[in-house]
PDB file of C-alpha atoms in Angstrom:
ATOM      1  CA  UNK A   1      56.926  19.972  15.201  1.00  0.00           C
ATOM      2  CA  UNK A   2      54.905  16.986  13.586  1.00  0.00           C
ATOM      3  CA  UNK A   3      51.371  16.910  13.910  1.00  0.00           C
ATOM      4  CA  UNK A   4      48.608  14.032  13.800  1.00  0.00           C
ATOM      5  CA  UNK A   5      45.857  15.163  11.302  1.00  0.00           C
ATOM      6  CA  UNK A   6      42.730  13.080  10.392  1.00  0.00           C
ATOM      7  CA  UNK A   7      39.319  13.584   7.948  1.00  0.00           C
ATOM      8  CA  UNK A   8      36.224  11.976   8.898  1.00  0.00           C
ATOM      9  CA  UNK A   9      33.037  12.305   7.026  1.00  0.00           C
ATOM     10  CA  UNK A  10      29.930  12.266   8.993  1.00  0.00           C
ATOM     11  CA  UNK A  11      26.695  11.596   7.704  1.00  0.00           C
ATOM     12  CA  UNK A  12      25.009  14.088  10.479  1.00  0.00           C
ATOM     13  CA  UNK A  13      25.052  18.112  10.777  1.00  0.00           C
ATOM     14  CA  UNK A  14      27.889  19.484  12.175  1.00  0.00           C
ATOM     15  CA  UNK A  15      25.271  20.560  15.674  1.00  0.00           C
ATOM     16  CA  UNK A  16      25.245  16.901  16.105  1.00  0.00           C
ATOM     17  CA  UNK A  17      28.728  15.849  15.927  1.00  0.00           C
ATOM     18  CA  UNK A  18      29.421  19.206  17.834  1.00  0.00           C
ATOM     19  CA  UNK A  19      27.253  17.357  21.030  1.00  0.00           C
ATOM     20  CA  UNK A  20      30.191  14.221  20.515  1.00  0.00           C
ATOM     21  CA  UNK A  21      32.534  16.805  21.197  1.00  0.00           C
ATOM     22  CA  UNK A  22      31.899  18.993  23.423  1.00  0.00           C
ATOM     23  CA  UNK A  23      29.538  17.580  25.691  1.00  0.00           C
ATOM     24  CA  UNK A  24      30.638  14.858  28.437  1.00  0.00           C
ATOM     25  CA  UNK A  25      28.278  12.344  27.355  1.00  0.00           C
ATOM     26  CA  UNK A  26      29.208  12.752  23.718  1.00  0.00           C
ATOM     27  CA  UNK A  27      33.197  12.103  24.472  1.00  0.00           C
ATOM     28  CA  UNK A  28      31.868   9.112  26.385  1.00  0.00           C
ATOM     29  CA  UNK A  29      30.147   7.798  23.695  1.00  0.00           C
ATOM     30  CA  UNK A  30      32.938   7.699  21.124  1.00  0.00           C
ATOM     31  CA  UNK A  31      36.441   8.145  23.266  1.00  0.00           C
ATOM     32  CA  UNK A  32      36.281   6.512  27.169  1.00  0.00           C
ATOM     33  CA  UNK A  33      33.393   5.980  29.057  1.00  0.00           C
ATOM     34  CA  UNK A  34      35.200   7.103  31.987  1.00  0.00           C
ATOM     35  CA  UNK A  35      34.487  10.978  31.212  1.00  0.00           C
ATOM     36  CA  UNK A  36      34.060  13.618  34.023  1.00  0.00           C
ATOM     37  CA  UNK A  37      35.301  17.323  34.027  1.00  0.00           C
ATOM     38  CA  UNK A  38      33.510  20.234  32.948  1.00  0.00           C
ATOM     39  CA  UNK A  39      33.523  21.209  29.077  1.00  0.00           C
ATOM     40  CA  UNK A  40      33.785  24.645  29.170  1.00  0.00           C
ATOM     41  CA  UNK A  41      36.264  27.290  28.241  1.00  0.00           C
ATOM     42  CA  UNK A  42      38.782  27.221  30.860  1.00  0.00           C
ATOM     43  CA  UNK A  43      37.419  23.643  32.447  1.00  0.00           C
ATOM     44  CA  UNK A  44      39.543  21.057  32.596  1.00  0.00           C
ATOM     45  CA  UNK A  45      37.939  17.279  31.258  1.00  0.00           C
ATOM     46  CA  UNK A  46      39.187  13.965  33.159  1.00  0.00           C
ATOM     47  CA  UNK A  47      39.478  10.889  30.248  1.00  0.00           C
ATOM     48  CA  UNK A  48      40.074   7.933  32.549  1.00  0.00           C
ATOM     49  CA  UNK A  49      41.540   4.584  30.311  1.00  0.00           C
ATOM     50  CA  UNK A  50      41.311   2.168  33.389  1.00  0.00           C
ATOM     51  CA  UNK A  51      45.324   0.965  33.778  1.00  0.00           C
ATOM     52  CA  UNK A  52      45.768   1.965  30.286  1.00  0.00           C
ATOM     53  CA  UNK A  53      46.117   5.373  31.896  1.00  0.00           C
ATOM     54  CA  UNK A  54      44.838   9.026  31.974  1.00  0.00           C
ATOM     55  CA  UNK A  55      44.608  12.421  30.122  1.00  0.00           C
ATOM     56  CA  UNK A  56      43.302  15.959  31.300  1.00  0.00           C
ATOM     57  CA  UNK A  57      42.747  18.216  28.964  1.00  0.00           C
ATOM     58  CA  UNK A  58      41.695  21.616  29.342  1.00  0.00           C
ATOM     59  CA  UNK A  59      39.245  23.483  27.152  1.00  0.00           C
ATOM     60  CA  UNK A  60      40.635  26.377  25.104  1.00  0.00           C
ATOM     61  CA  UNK A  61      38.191  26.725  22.812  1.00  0.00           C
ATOM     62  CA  UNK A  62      34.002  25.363  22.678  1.00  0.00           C
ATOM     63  CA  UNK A  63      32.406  27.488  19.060  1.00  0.00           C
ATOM     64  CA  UNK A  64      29.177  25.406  18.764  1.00  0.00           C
ATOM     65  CA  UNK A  65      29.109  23.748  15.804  1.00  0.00           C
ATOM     66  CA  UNK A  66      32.632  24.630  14.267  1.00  0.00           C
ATOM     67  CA  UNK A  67      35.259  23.876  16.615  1.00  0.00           C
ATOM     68  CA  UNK A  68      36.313  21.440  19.693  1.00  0.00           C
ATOM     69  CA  UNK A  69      40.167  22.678  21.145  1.00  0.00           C
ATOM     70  CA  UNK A  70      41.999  21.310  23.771  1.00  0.00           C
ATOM     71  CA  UNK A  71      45.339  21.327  25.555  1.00  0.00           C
ATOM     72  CA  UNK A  72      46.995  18.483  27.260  1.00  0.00           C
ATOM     73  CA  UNK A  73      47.670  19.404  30.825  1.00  0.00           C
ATOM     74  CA  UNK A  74      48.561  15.859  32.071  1.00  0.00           C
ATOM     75  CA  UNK A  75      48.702  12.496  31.397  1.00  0.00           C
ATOM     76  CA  UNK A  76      51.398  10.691  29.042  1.00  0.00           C
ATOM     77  CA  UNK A  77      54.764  12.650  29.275  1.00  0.00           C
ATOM     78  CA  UNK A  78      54.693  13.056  24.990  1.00  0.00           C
ATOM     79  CA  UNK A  79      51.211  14.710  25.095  1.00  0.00           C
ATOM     80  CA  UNK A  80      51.552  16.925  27.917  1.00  0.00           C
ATOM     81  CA  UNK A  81      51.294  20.485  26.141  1.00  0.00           C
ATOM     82  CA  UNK A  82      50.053  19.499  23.149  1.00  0.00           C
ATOM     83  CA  UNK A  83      46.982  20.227  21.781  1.00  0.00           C
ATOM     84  CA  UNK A  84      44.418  18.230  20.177  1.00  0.00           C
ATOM     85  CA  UNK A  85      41.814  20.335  18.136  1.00  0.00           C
ATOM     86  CA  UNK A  86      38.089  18.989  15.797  1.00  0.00           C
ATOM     87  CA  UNK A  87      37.589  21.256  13.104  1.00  0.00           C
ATOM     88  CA  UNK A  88      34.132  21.167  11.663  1.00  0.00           C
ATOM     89  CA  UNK A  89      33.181  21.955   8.243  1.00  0.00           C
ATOM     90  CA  UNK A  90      29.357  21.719   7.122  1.00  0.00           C
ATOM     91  CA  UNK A  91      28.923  20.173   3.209  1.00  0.00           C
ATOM     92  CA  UNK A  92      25.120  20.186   2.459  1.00  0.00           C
ATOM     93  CA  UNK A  93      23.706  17.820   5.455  1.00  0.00           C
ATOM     94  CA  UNK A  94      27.076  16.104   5.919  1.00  0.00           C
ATOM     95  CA  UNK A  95      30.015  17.229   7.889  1.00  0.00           C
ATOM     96  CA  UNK A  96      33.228  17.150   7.765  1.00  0.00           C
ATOM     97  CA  UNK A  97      35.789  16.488  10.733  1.00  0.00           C
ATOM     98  CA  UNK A  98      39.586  17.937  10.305  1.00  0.00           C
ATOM     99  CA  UNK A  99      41.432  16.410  13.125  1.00  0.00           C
ATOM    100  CA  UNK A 100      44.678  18.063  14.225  1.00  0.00           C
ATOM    101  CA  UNK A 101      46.873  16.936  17.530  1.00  0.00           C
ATOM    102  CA  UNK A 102      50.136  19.244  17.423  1.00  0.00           C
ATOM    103  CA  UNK A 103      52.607  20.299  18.638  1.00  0.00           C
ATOM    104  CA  UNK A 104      54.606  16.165  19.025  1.00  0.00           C
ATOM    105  CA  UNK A 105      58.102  17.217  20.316  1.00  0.00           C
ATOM    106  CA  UNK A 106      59.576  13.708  18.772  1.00  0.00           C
ATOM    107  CA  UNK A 107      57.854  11.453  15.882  1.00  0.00           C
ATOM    108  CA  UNK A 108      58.598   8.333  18.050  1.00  0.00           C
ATOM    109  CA  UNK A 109      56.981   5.222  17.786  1.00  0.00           C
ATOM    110  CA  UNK A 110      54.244   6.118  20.339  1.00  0.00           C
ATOM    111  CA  UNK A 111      53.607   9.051  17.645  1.00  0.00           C
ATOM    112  CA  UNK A 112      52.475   6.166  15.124  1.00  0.00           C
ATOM    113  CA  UNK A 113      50.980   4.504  17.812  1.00  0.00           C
ATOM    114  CA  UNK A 114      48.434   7.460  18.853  1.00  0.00           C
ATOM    115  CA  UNK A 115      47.946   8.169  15.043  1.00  0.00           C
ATOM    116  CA  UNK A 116      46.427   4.711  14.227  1.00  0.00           C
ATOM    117  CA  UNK A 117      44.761   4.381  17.681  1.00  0.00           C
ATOM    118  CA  UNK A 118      43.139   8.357  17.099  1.00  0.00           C
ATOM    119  CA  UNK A 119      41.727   7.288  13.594  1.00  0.00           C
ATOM    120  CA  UNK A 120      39.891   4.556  15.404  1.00  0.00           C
ATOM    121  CA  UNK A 121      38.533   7.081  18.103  1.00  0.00           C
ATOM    122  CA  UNK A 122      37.202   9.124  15.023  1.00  0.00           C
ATOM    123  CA  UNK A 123      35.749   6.310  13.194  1.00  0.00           C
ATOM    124  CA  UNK A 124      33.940   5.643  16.394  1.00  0.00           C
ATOM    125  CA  UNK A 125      32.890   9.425  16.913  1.00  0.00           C
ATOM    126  CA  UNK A 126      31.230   9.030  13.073  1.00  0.00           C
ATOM    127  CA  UNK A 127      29.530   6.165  14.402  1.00  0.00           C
ATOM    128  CA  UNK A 128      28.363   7.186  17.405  1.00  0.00           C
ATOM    129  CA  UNK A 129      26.993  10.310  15.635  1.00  0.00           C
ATOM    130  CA  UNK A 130      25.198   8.220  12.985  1.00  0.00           C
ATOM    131  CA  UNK A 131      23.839   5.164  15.041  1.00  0.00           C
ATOM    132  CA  UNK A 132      24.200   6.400  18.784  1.00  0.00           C
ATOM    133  CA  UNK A 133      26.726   3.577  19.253  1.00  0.00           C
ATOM    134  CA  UNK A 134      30.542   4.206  19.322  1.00  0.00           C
ATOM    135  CA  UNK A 135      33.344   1.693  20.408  1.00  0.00           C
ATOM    136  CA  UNK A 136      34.614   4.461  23.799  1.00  0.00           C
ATOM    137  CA  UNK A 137      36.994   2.570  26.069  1.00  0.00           C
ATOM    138  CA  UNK A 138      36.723  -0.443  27.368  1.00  0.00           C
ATOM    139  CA  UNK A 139      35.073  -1.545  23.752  1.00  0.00           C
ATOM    140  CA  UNK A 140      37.641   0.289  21.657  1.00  0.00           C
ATOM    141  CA  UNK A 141      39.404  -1.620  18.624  1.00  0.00           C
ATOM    142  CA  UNK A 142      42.847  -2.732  19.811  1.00  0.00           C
ATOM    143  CA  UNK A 143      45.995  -1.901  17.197  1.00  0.00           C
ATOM    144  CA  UNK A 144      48.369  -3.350  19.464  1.00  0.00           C
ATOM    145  CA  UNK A 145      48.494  -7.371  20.266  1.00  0.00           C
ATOM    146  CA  UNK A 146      48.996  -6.480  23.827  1.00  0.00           C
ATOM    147  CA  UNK A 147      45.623  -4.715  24.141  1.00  0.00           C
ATOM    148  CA  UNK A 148      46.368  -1.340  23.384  1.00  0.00           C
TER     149      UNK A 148
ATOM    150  CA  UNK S   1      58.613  17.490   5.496  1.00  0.00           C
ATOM    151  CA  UNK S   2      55.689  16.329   7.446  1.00  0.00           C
ATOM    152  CA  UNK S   3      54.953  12.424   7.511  1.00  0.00           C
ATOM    153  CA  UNK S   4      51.673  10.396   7.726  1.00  0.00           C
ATOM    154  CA  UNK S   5      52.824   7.126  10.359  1.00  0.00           C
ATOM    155  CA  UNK S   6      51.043   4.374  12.202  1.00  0.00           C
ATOM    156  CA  UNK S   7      51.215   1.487  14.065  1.00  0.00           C
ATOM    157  CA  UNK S   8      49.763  -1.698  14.068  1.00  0.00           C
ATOM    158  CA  UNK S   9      50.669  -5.082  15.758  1.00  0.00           C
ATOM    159  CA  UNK S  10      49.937  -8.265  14.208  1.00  0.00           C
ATOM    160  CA  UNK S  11      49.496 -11.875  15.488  1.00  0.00           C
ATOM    161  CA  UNK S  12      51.984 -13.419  13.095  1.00  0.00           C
ATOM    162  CA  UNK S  13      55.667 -13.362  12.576  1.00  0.00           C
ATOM    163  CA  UNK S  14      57.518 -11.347  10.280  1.00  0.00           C
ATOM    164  CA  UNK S  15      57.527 -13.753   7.386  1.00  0.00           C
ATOM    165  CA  UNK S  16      53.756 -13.773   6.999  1.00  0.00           C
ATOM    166  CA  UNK S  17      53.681  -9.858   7.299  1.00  0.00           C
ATOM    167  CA  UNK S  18      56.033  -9.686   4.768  1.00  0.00           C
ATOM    168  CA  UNK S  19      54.092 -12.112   2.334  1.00  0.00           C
ATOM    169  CA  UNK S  20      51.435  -9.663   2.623  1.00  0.00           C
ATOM    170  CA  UNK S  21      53.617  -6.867   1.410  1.00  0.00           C
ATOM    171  CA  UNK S  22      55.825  -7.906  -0.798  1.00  0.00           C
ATOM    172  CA  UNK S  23      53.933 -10.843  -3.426  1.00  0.00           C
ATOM    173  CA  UNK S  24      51.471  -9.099  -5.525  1.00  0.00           C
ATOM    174  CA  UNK S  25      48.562 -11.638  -4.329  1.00  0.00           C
ATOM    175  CA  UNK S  26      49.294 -10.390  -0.881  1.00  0.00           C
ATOM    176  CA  UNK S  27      49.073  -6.681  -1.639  1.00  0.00           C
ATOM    177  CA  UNK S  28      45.642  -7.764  -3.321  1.00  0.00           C
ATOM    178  CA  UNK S  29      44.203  -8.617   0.252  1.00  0.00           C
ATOM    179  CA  UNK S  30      44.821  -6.066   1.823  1.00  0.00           C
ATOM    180  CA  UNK S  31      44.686  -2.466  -0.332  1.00  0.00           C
ATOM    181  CA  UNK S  32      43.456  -3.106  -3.792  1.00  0.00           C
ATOM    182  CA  UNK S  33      42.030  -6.491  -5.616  1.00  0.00           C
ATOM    183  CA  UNK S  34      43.631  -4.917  -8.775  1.00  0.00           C
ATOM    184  CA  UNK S  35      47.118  -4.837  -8.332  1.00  0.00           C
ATOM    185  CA  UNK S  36      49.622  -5.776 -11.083  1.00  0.00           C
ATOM    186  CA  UNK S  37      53.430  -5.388 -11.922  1.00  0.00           C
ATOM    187  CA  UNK S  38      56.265  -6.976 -10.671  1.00  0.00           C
ATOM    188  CA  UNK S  39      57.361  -6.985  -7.133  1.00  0.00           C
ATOM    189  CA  UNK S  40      61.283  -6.649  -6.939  1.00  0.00           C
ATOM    190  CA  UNK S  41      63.793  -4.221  -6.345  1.00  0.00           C
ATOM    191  CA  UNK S  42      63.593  -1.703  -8.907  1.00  0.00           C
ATOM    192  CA  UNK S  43      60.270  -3.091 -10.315  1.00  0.00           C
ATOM    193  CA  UNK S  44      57.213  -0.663 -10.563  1.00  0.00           C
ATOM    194  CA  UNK S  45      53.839  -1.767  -9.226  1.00  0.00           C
ATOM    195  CA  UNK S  46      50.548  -0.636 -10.402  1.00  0.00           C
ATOM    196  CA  UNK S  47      47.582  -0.249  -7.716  1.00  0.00           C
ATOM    197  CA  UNK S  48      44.262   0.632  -9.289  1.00  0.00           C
ATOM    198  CA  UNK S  49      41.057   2.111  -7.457  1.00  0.00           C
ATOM    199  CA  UNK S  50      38.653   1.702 -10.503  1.00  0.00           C
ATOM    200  CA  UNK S  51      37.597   5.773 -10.622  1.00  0.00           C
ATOM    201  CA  UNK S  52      39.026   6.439  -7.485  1.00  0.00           C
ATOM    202  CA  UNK S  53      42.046   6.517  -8.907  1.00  0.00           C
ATOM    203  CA  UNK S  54      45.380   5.063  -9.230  1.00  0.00           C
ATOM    204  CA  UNK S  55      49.321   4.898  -8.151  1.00  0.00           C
ATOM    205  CA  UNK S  56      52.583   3.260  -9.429  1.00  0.00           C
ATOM    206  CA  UNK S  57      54.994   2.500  -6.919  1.00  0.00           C
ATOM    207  CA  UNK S  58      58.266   1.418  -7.574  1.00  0.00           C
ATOM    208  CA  UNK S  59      60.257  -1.032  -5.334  1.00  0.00           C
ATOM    209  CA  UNK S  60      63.077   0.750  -3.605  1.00  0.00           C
ATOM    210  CA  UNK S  61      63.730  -2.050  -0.881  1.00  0.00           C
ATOM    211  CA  UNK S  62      62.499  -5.328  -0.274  1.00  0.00           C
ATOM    212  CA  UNK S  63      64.408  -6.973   2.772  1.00  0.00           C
ATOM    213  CA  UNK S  64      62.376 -10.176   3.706  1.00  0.00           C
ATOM    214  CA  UNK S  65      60.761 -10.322   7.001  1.00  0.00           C
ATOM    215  CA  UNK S  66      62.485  -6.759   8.059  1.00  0.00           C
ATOM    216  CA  UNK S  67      61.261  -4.092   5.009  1.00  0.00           C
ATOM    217  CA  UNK S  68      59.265  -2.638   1.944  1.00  0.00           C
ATOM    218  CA  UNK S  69      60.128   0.341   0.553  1.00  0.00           C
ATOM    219  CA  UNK S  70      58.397   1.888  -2.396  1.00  0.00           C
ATOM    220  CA  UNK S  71      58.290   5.098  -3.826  1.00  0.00           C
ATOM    221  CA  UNK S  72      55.556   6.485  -5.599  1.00  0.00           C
ATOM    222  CA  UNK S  73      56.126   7.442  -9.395  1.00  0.00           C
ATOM    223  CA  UNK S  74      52.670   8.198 -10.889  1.00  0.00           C
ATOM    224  CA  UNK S  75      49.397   8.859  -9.333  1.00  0.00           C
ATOM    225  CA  UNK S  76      47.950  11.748  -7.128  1.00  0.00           C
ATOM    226  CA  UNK S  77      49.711  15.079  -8.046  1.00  0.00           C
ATOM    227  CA  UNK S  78      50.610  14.843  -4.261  1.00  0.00           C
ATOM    228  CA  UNK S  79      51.748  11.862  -3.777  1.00  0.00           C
ATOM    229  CA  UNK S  80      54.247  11.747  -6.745  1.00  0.00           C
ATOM    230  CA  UNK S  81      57.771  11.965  -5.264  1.00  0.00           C
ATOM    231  CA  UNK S  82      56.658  10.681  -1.797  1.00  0.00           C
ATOM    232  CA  UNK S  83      57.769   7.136  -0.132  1.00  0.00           C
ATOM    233  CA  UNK S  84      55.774   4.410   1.424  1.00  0.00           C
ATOM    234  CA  UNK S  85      57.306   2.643   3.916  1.00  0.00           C
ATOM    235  CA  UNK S  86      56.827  -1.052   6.109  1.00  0.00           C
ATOM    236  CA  UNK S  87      59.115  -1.696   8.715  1.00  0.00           C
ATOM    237  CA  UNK S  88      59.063  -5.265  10.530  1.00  0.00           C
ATOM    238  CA  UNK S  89      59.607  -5.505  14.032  1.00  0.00           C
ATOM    239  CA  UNK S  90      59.458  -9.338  15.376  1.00  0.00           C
ATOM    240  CA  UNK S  91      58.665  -9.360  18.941  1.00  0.00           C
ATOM    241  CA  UNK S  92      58.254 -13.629  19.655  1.00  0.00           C
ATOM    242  CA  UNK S  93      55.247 -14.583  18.133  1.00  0.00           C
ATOM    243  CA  UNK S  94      54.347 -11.018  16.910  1.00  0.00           C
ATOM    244  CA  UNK S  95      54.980  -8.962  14.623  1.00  0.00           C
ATOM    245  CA  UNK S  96      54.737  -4.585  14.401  1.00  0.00           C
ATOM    246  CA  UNK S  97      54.560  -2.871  11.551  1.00  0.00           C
ATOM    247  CA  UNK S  98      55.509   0.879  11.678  1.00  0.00           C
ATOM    248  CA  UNK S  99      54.074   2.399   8.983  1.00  0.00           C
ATOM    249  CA  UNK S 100      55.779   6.041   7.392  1.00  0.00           C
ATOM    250  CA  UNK S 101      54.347   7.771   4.196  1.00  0.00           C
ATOM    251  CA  UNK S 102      56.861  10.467   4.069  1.00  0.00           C
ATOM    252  CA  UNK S 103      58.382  13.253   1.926  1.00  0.00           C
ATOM    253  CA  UNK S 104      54.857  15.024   1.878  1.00  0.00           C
ATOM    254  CA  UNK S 105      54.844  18.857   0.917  1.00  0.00           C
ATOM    255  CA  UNK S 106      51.948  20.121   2.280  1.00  0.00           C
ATOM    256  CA  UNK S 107      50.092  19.411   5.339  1.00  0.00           C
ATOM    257  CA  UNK S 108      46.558  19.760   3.662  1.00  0.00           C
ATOM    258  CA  UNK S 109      43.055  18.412   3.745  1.00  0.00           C
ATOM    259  CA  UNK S 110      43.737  15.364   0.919  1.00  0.00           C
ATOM    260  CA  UNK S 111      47.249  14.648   3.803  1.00  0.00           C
ATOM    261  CA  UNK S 112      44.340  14.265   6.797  1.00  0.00           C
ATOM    262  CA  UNK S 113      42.420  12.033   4.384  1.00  0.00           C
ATOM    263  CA  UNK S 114      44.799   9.620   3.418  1.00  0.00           C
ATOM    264  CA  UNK S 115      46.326   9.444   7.430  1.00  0.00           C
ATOM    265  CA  UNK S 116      42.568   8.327   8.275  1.00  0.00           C
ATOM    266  CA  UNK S 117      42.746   5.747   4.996  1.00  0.00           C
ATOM    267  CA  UNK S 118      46.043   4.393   6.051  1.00  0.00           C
ATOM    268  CA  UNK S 119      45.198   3.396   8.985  1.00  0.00           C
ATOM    269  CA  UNK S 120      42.348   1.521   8.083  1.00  0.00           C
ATOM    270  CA  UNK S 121      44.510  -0.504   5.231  1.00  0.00           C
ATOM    271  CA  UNK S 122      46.966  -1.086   7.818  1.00  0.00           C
ATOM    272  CA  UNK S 123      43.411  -2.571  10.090  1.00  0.00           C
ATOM    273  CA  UNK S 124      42.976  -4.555   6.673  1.00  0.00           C
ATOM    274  CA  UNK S 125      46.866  -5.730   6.360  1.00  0.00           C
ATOM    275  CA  UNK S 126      46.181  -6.998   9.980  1.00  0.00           C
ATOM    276  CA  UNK S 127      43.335  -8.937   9.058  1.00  0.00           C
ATOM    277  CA  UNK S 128      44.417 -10.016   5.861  1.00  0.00           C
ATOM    278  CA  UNK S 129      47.632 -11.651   7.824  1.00  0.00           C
ATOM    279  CA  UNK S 130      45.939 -13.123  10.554  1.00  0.00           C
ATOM    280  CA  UNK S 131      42.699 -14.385   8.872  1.00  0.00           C
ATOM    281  CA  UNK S 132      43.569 -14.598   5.748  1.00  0.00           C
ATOM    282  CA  UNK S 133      40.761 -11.790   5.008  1.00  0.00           C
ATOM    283  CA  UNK S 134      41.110  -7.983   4.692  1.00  0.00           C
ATOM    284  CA  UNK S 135      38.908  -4.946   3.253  1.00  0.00           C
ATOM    285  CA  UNK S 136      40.727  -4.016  -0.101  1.00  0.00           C
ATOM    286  CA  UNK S 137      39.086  -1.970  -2.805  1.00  0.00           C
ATOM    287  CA  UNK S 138      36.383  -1.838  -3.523  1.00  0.00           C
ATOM    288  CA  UNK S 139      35.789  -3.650  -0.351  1.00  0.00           C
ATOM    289  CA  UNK S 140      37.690  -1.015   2.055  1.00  0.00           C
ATOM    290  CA  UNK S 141      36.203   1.158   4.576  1.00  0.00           C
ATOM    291  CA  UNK S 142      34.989   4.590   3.735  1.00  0.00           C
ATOM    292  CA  UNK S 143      36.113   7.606   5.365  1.00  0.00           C
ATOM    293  CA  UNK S 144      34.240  10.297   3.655  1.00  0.00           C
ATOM    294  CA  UNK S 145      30.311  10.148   2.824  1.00  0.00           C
ATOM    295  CA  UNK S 146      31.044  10.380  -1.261  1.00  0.00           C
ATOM    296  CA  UNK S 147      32.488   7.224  -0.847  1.00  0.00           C
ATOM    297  CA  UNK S 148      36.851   7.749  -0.364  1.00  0.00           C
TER     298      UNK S 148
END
């Protein structure tokens, strides 16, 4: 099954972009601002996108400073089951992000859609982690002309 | 095989995407300044990073206003063998591009990198169309902290 992947470098310790991800605060500083849920192994996290829509994921895996891992447990019909996982690698006083969403039953074009619009989301996770400013929904960067 | 794709939706028609990727000066707004060769069916192009690197792409399709095909002949170990391609979707005023680098063989780190990279050239392609200025090299957008 195809799979999204995505490297970010982040000028930060991997502690710090560990708070972005697995702290509700963090996700609302670089994916929606609309965040509730609890993060914890076994919780399940609310990501609200106004009438763009919804996703719940819940938390499979929380190892401080290494890894984020979630599963899709509703929300868009194509991402329900999937899993969307932030691997974090520590270079020196840098770290590196390996992105991963698997487990796409059909490379469609909302496949290409989600991969552009997820690079974006990580961009602004490296920039919230850096500066304390992000670009979370409603202020994320559009890739489609009809406001997606 | 897995395949890096995106999409991106631009506020011009087809024609000017297509400007943008098929004439030389185009390509030079959007991923590299230094881009040479001849653009034409069976012609090889030659995109240069300074010592970031380089790859020759030669033109497999060229269908105005609909496609660009290229497929890449020397460069990256990784990349050699693997196609790039632009398809054109008109939608009234707009245009999409769906993006597919495919023909990949491994799903490694230097694959998540160049998903991230993509998508920001394909950002630049979409500025380059619609304002007539993009973020080539050495202008483009870094991913990683050593400067990719």
């Amino acid at each position: 099954m195809p799979d999204i992947l995505h490297k970010v470098g982040i000028k930060a310790p991997p502690e710090d972009a560990f708070k972005a991800l697995g702290a509700l605060e963090g996700m609302a500083g670089w994916w929606t601002k609309d965040t509730t849920g609890e993060s914890k192994p076994g919780g399940v996290i609310h990501f609200r996108f106004g009438d763009r829509g919804f996703i719940d994921m819940k938390v499979l895996d929380l190892d401080p400073g290494k890894r984020v891992l979630w599963e899709v447990i509703d929300g868009p019909g194509a991402w329900i089951g999937t899993k969307v996982m932030f691997d974090l690698v520590e270079d020196g006083d840098f770290t590196t992000v390996l992105f991963k969403h698997q487990g796409w039953k059909e490379a469609g074009e909302f496949m290409h859609h989600c991969t552009t619009k997820w690079g974006l989301f990580l961009m602004s996770l490296r920039s919230f982690v850096e500066s304390g400013s992000g670009a979370p929904y409603p202020d994320d960067v559009h890739v489609s002309y009809n406001g997606d």
